[in-house]
mmCIF file of C-alpha atoms in Angstrom:
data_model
loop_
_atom_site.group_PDB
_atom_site.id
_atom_site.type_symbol
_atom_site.label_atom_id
_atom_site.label_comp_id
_atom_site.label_asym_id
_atom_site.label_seq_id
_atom_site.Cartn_x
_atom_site.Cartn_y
_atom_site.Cartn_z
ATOM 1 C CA UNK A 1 0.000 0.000 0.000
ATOM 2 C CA UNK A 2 1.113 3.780 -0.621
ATOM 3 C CA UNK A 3 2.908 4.674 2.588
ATOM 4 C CA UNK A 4 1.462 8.034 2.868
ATOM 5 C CA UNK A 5 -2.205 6.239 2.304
ATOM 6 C CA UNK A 6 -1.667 3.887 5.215
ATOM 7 C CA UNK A 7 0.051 6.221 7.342
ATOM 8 C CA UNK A 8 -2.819 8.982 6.698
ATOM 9 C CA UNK A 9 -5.243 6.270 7.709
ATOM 10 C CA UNK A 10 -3.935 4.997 10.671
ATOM 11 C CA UNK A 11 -5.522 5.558 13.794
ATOM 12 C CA UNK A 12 -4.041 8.209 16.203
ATOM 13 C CA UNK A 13 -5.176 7.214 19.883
ATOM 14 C CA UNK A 14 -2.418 9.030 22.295
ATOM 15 C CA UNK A 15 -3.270 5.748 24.900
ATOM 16 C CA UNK A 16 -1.941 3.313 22.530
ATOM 17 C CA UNK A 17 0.296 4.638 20.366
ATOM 18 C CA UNK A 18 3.229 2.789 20.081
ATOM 19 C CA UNK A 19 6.844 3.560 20.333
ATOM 20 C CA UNK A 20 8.618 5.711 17.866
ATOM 21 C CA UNK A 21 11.285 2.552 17.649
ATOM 22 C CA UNK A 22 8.245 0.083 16.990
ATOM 23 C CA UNK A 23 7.199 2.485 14.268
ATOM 24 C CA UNK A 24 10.464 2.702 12.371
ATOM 25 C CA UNK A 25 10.594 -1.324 12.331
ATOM 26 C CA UNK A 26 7.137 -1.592 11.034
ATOM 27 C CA UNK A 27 8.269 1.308 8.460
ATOM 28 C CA UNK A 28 11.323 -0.291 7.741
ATOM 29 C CA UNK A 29 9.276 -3.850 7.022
ATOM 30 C CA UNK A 30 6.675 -1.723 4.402
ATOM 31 C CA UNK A 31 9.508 -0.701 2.977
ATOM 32 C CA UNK A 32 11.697 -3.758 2.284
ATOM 33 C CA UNK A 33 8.152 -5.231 0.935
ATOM 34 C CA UNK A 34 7.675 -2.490 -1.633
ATOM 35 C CA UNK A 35 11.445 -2.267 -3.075
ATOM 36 C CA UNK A 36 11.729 -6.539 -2.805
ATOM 37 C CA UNK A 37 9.292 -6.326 -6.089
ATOM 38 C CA UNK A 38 9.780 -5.912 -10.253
ATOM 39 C CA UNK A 39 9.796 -2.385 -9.934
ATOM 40 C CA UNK A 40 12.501 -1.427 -7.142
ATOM 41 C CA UNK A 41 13.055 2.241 -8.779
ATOM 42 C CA UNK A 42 9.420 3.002 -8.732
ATOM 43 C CA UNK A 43 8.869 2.080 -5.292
ATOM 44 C CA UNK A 44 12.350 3.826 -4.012
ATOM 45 C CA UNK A 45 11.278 6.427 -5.761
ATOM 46 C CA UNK A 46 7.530 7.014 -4.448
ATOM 47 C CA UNK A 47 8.858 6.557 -1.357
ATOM 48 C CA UNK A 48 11.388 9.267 -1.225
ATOM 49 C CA UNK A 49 8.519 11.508 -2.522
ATOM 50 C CA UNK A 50 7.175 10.066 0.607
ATOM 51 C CA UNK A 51 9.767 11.196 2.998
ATOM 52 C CA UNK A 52 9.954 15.047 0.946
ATOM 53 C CA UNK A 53 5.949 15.276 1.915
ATOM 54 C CA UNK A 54 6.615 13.537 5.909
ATOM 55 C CA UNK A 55 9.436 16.232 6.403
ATOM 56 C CA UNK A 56 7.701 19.238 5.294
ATOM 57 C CA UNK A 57 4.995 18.217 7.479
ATOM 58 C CA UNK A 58 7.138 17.741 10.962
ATOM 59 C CA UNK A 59 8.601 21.222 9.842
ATOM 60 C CA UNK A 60 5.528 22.861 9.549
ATOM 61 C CA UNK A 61 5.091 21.771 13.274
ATOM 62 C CA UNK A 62 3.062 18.587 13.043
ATOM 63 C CA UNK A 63 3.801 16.410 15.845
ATOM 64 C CA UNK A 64 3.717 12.722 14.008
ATOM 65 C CA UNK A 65 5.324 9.691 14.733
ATOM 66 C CA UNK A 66 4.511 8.098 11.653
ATOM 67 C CA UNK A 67 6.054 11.235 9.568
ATOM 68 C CA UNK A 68 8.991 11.297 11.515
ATOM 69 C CA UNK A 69 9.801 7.502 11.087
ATOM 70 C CA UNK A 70 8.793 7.471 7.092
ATOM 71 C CA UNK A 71 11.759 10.349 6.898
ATOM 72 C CA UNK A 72 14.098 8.662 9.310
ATOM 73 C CA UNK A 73 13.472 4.778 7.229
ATOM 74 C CA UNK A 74 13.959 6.553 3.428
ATOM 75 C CA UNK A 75 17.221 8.069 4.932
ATOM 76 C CA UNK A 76 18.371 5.057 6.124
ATOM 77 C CA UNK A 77 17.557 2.725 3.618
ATOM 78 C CA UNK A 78 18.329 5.345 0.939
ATOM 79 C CA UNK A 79 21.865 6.485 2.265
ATOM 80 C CA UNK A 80 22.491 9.606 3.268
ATOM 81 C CA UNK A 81 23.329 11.310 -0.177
ATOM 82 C CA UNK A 82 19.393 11.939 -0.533
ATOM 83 C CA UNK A 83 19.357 14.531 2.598
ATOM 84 C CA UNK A 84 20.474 17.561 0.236
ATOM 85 C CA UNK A 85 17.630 16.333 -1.967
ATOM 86 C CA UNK A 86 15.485 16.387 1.305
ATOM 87 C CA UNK A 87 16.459 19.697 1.854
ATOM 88 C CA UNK A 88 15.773 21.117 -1.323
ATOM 89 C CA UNK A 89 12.541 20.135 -1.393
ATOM 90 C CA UNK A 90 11.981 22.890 1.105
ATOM 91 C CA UNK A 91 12.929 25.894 -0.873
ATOM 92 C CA UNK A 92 12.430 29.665 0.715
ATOM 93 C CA UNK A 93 9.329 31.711 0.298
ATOM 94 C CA UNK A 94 7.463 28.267 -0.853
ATOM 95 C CA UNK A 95 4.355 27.642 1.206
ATOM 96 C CA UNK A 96 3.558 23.885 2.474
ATOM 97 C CA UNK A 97 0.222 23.410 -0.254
ATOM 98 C CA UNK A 98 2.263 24.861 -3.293
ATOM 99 C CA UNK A 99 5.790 22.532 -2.043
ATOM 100 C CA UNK A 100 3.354 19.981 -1.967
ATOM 101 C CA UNK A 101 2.325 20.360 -5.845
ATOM 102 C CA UNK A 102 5.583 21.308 -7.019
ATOM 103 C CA UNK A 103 8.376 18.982 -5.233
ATOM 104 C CA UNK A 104 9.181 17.217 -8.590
ATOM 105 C CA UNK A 105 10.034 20.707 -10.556
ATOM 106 C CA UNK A 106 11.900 21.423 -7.461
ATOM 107 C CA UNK A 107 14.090 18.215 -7.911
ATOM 108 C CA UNK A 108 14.794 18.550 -10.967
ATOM 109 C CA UNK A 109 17.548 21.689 -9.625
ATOM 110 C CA UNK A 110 19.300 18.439 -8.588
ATOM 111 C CA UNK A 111 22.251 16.896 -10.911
ATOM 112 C CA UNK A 112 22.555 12.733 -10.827
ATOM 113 C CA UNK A 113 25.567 12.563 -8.731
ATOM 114 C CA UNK A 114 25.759 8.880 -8.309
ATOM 115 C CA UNK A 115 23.818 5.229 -9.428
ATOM 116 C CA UNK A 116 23.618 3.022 -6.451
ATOM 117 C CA UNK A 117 20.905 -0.161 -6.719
ATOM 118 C CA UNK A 118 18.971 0.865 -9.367
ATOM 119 C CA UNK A 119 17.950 4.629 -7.299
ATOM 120 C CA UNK A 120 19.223 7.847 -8.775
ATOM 121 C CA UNK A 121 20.602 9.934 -6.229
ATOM 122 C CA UNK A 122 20.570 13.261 -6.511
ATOM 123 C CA UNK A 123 22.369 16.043 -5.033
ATOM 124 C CA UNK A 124 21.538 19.710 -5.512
ATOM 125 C CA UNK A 125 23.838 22.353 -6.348
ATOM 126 C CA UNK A 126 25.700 24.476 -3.409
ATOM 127 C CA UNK A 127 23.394 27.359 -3.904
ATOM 128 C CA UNK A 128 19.910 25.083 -3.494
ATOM 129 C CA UNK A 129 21.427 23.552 -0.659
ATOM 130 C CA UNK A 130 22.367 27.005 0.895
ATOM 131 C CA UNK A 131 19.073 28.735 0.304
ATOM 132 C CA UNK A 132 17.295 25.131 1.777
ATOM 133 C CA UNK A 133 19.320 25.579 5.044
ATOM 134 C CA UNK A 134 18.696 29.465 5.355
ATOM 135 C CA UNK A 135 15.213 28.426 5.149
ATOM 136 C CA UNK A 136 15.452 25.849 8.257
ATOM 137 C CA UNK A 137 17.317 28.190 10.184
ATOM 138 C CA UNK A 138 15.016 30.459 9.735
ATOM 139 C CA UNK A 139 12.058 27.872 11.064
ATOM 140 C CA UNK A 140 14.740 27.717 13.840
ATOM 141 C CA UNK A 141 15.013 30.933 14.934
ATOM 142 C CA UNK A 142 11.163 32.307 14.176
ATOM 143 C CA UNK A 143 8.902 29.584 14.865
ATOM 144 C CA UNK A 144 6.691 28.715 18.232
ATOM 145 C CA UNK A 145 8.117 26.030 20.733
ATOM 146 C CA UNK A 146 6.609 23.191 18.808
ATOM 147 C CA UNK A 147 7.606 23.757 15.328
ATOM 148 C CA UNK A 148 11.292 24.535 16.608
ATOM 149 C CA UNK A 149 11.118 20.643 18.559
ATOM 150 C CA UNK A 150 10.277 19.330 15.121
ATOM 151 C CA UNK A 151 12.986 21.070 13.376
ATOM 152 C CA UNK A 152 15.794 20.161 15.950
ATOM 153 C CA UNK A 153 14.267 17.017 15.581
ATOM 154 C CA UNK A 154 14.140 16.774 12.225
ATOM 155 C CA UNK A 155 17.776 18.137 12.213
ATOM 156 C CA UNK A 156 19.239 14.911 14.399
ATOM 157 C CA UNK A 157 17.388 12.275 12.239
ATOM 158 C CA UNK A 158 19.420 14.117 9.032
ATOM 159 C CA UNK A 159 22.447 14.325 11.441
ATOM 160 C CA UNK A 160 22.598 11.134 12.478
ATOM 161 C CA UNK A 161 21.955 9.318 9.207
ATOM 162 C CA UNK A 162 24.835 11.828 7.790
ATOM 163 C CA UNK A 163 27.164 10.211 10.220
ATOM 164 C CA UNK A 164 27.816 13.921 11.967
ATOM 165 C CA UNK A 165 27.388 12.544 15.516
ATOM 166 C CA UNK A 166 27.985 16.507 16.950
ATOM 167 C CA UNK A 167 25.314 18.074 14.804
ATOM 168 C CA UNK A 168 22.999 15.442 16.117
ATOM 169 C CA UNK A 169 23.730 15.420 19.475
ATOM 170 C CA UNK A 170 23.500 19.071 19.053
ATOM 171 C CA UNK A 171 20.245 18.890 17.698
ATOM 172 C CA UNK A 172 18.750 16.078 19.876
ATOM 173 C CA UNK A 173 20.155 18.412 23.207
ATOM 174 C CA UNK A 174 18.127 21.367 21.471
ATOM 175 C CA UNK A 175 15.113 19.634 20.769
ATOM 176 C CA UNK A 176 14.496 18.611 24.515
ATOM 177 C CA UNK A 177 15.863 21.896 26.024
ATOM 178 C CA UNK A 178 13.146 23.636 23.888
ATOM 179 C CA UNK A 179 10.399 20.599 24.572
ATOM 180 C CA UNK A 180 10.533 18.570 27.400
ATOM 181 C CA UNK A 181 7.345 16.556 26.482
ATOM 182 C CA UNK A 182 8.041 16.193 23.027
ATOM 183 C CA UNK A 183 6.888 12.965 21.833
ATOM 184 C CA UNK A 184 10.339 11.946 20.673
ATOM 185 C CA UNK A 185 11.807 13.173 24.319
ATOM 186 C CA UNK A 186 13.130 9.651 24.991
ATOM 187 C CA UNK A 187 15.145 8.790 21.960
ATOM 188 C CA UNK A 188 16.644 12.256 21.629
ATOM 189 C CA UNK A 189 17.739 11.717 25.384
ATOM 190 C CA UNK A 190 19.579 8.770 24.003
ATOM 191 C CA UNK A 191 20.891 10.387 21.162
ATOM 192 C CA UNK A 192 22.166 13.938 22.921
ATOM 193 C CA UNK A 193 23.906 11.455 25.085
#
């Protein structure tokens, strides 16, 4: 099933919703069932489209589980040369409804910089990736309490798949300094450690 159809779907009751850990494996399972088929560049593909729409969602302040774990499973099973991509997906001035009709066009600023299992990677110019982290910053520094969780959040997961252990502890340290009760409040705790 479409990732973003199931994980729209699913049920969101706060007294048995499971652990962001238990997510990712169940993520990580629909994923290794979509790519295992024929059409492994089709699925990648759709969903890394997936993770684009999940992350401009937690950055526009949605508290999700499910979001959070579709980014963190594309990243990992990806590799980490799709996080520029990720990030310029998220252009400045572009609102969340117009990103969410125009992510492909936006893309398509990126260059093929390498082949890997049948899954084009790309990697956007230094300019696209400047102006994308600008942007985050600027969630950063502007937004309410919330939003600014999400983003350090968001920020660690990207971290942490990068390999840049600082930046992510960083983040992580941020994220519960800012938000104490933040959903994710235990495995950032971990991670900032």
């Amino acid at each position: 099933m479409n990732p973003l159809i199931q994980l729209e779907s699913t049920a969101r009751d706060e007294e048995t919703e499971p652990q962001l850990s238990d997510i990712i494996n169940a993520i990580r399972n629909e994923y290794d069932k979509d790519t295992a088929k024929d059409k492994y560049h089709e699925a990648a593909t759709a969903w890394f489209r997936a993770a684009c729409y999940h992350w401009i969602r937690v950055m526009d302040g949605e508290n999700d589980c499910r979001a959070v774990a579709v980014v963190a499973v594309a990243l990992e099973k990806q590799g980490w040369d799709m996080i520029p991509a990720i990030l310029a997906s998220l252009l400045p001035d572009t609102t969340i409804d117009a990103m969410r009709d125009t992510s492909d066009v936006d893309l398509q600023l990126c260059y093929v910089d390498d082949y890997f299992d049948g899954l084009d990677h790309v990697m956007p110019d230094d300019d696209t990736i400047a102006d994308a982290m600008r942007h985050i910053d600027g969630i950063i520094q502007s937004s309410g309490d919330d939003a600014t969780a999400n983003a350090q959040t968001l920020m660690a997961i990207l971290a942490t798949a990068a390999g840049q252990a600082d930046t992510a502890r960083e983040a992580a340290w941020q994220a519960n300094r800012i938000d104490p009760d933040h959903p994710f409040a235990a495995w950032l705790t971990d991670l900032a450690r």
